XYZ file of N, CA, C and O in Angstrom:
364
model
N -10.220 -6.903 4.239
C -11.606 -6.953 4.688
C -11.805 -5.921 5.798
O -11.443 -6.027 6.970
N -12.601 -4.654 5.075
C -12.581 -3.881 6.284
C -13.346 -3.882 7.512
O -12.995 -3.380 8.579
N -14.503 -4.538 7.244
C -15.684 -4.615 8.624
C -15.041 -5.804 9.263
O -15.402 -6.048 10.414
N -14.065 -6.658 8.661
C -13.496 -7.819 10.164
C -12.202 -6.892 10.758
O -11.894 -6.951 11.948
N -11.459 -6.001 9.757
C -10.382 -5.182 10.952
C -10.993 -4.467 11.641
O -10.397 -4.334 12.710
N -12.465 -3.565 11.577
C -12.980 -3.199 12.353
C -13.596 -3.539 13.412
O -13.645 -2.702 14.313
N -14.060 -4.490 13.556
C -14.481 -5.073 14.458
C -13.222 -5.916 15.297
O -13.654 -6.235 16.404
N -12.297 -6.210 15.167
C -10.455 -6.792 15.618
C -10.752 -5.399 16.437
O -10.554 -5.623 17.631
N -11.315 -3.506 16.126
C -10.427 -2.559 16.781
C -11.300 -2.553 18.145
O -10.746 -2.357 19.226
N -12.492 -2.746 18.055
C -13.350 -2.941 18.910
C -14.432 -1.973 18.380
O -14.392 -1.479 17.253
N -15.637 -1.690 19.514
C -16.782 -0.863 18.955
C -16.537 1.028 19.652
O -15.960 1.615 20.568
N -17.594 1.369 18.241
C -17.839 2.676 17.846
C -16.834 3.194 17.389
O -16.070 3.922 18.023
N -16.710 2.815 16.032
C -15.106 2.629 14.728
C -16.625 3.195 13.634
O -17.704 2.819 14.091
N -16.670 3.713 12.805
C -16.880 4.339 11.540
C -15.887 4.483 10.281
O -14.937 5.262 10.206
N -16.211 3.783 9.545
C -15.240 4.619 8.288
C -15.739 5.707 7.284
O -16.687 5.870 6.517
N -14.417 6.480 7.753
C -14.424 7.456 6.953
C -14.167 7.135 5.205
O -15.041 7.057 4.342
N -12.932 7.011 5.069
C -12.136 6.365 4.155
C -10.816 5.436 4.098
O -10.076 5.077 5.014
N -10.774 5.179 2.775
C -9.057 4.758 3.168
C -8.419 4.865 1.636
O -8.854 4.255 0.659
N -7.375 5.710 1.647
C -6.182 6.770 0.899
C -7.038 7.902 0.941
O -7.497 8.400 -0.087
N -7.302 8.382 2.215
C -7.855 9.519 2.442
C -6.734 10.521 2.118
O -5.752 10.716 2.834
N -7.091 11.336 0.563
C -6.613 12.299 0.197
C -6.941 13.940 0.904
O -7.955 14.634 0.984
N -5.269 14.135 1.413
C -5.463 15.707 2.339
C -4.175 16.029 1.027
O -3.586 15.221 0.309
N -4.055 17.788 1.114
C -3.096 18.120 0.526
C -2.412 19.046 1.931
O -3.052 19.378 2.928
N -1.030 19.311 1.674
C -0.132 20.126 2.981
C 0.931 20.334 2.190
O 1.648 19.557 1.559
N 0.926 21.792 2.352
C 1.874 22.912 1.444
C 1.223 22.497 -0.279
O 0.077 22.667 -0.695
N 2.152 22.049 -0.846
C 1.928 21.938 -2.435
C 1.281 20.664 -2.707
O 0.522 20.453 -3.653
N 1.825 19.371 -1.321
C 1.949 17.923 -2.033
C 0.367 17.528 -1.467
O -0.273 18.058 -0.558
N 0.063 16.589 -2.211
C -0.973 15.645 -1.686
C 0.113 14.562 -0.913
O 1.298 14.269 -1.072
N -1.225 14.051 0.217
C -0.573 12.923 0.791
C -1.676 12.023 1.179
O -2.729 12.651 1.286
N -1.803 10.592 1.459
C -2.804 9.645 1.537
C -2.770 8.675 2.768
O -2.078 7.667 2.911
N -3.951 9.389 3.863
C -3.855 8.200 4.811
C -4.332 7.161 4.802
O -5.557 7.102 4.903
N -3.673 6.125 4.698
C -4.484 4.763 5.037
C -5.274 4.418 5.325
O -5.337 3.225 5.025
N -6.375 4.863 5.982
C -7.471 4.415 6.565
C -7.637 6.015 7.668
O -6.820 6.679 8.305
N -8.972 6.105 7.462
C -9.490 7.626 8.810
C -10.890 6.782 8.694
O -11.576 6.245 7.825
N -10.886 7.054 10.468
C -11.795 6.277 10.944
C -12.393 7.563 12.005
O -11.793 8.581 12.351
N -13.466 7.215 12.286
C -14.083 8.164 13.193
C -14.734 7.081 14.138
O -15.328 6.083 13.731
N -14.500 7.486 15.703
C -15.072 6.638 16.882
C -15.809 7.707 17.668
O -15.248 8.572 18.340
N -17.338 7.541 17.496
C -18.379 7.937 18.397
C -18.270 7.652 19.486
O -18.600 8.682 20.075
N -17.833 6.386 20.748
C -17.553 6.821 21.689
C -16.818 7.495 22.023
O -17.238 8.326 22.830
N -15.496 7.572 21.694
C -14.075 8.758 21.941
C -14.582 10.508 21.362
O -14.151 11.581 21.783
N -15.671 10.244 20.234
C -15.613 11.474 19.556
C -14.358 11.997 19.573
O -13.876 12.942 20.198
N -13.954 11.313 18.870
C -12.178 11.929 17.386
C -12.216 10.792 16.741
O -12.577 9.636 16.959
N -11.613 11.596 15.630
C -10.752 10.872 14.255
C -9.726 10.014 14.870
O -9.025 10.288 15.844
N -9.738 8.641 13.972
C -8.262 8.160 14.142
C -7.949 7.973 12.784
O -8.634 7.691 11.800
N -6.376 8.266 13.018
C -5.507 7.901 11.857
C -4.837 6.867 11.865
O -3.997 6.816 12.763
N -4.915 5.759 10.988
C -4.371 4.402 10.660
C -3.435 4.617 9.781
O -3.756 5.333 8.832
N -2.174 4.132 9.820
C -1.572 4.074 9.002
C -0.642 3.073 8.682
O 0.090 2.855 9.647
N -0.340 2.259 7.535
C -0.504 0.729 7.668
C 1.158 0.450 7.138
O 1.627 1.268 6.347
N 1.970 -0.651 7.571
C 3.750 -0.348 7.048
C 4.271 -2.065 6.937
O 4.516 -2.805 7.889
N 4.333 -2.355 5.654
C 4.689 -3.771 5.280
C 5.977 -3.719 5.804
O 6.655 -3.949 4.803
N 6.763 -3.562 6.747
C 8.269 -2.817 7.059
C 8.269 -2.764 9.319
O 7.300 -2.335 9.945
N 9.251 -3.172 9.838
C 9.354 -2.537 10.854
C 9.190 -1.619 11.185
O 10.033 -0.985 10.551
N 8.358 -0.499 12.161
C 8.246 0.496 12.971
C 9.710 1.419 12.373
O 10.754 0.790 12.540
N 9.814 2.321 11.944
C 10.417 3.364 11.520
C 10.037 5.047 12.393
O 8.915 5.546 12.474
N 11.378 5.659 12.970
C 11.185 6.943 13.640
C 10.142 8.214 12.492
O 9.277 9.055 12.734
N 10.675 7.841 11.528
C 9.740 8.781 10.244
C 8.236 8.175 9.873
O 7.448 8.906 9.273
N 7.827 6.711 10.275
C 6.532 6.736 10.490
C 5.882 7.283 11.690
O 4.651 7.270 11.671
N 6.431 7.731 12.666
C 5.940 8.739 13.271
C 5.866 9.908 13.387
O 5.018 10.500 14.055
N 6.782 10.415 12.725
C 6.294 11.600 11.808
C 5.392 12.121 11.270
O 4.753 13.165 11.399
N 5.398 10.980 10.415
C 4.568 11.288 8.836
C 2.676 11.118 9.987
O 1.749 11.862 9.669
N 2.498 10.096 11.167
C 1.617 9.803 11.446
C 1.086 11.059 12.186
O -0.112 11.332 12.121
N 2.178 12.028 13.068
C 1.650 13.181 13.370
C 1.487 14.454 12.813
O 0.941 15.411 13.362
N 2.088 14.417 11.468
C 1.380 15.765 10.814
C 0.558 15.335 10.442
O -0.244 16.250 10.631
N -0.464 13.901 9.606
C -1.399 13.271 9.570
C -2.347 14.130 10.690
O -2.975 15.153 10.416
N -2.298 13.469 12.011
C -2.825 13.372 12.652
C -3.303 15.222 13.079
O -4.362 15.720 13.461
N -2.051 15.757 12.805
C -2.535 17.449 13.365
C -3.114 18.190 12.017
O -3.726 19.237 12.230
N -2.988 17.756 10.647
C -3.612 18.066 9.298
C -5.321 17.557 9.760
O -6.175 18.401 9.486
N -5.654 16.698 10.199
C -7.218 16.398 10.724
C -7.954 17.306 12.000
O -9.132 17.656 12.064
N -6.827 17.570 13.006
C -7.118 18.398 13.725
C -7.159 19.988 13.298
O -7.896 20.793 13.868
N -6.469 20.256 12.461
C -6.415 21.858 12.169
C -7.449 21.597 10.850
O -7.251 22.638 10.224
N -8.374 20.873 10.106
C -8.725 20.817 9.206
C -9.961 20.235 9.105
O -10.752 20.843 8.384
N -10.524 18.785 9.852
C -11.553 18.318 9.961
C -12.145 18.135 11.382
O -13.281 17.661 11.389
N -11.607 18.413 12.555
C -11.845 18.270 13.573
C -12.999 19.621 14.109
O -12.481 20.727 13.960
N -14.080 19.650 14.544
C -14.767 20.869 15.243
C -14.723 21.281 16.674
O -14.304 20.475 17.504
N -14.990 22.078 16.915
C -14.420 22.555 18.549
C -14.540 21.233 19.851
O -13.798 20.999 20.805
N -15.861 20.523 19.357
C -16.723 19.788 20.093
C -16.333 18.507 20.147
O -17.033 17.735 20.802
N -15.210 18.038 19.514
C -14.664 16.639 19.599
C -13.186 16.672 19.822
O -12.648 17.728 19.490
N -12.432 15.755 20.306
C -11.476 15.043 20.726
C -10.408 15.449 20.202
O -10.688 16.377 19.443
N -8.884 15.150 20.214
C -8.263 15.121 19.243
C -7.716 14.132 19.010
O -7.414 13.383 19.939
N -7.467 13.866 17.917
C -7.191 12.796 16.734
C -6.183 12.165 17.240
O -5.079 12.645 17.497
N -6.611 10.862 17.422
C -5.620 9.368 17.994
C -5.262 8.644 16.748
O -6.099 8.322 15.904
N -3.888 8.379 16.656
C -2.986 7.724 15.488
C -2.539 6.477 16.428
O -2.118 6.279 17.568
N -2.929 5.669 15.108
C -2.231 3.850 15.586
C -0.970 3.605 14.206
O -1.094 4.422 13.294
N -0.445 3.127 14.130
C 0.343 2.470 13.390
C 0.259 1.028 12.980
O 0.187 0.454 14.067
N 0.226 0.099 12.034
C 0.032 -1.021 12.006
C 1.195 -1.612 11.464
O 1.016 -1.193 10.320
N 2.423 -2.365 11.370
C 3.612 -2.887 11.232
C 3.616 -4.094 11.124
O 3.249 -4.930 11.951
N 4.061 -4.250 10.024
C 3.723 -6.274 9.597
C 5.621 -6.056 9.566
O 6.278 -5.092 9.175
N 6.070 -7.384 10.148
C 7.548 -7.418 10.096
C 7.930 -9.012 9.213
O 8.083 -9.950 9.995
N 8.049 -9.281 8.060
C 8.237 -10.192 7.737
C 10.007 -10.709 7.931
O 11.020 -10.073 7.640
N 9.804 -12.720 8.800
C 10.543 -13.047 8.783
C 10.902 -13.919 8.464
O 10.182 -14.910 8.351
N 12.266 -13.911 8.165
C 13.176 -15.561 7.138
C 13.982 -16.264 7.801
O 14.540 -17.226 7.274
């Protein structure tokens, strides 16, 4: 349900999309959710991990995040804030 996680992030959240298709070098790749916040003016990148926090989801979250800045971002706004979301299931 996306308008109740949005409202969980707090206000001036927009959606952009979600499996927001960018391509980098040859491959396509799909962010989870791109959101745009009018108060911050920048993009954020969500990116969502049924899995513990991993060093390569931060990776993957900052070429994300600098593929929006070198690509959708204009002189006049912010640069692009990445969250991570990590569900850790336990037994």
């Amino acid at each position: 349900d996306i308008e109740s996680f949005m409202k969980e992030l707090g206000t001036g959240y927009s959606f952009i999309g979600s499996e927001y298709k960018i391509k980098i070098n040859d491959r396509y790749n799909y962010i989870d959710l791109l959101l745009f916040n009018y108060e911050y003016n920048c993009f954020v990148v969500i990116e969502l991990k049924v899995c513990e926090l991993k060093k390569e989801h931060i990776g993957q979250l900052e070429i994300y995040m600098n593929y929006i800045d070198n690509n959708l971002k204009n002189i006049n706004q912010n640069e692009t804030i990445g969250i991570i979301i990590c569900k850790k299931n336990h037994k």
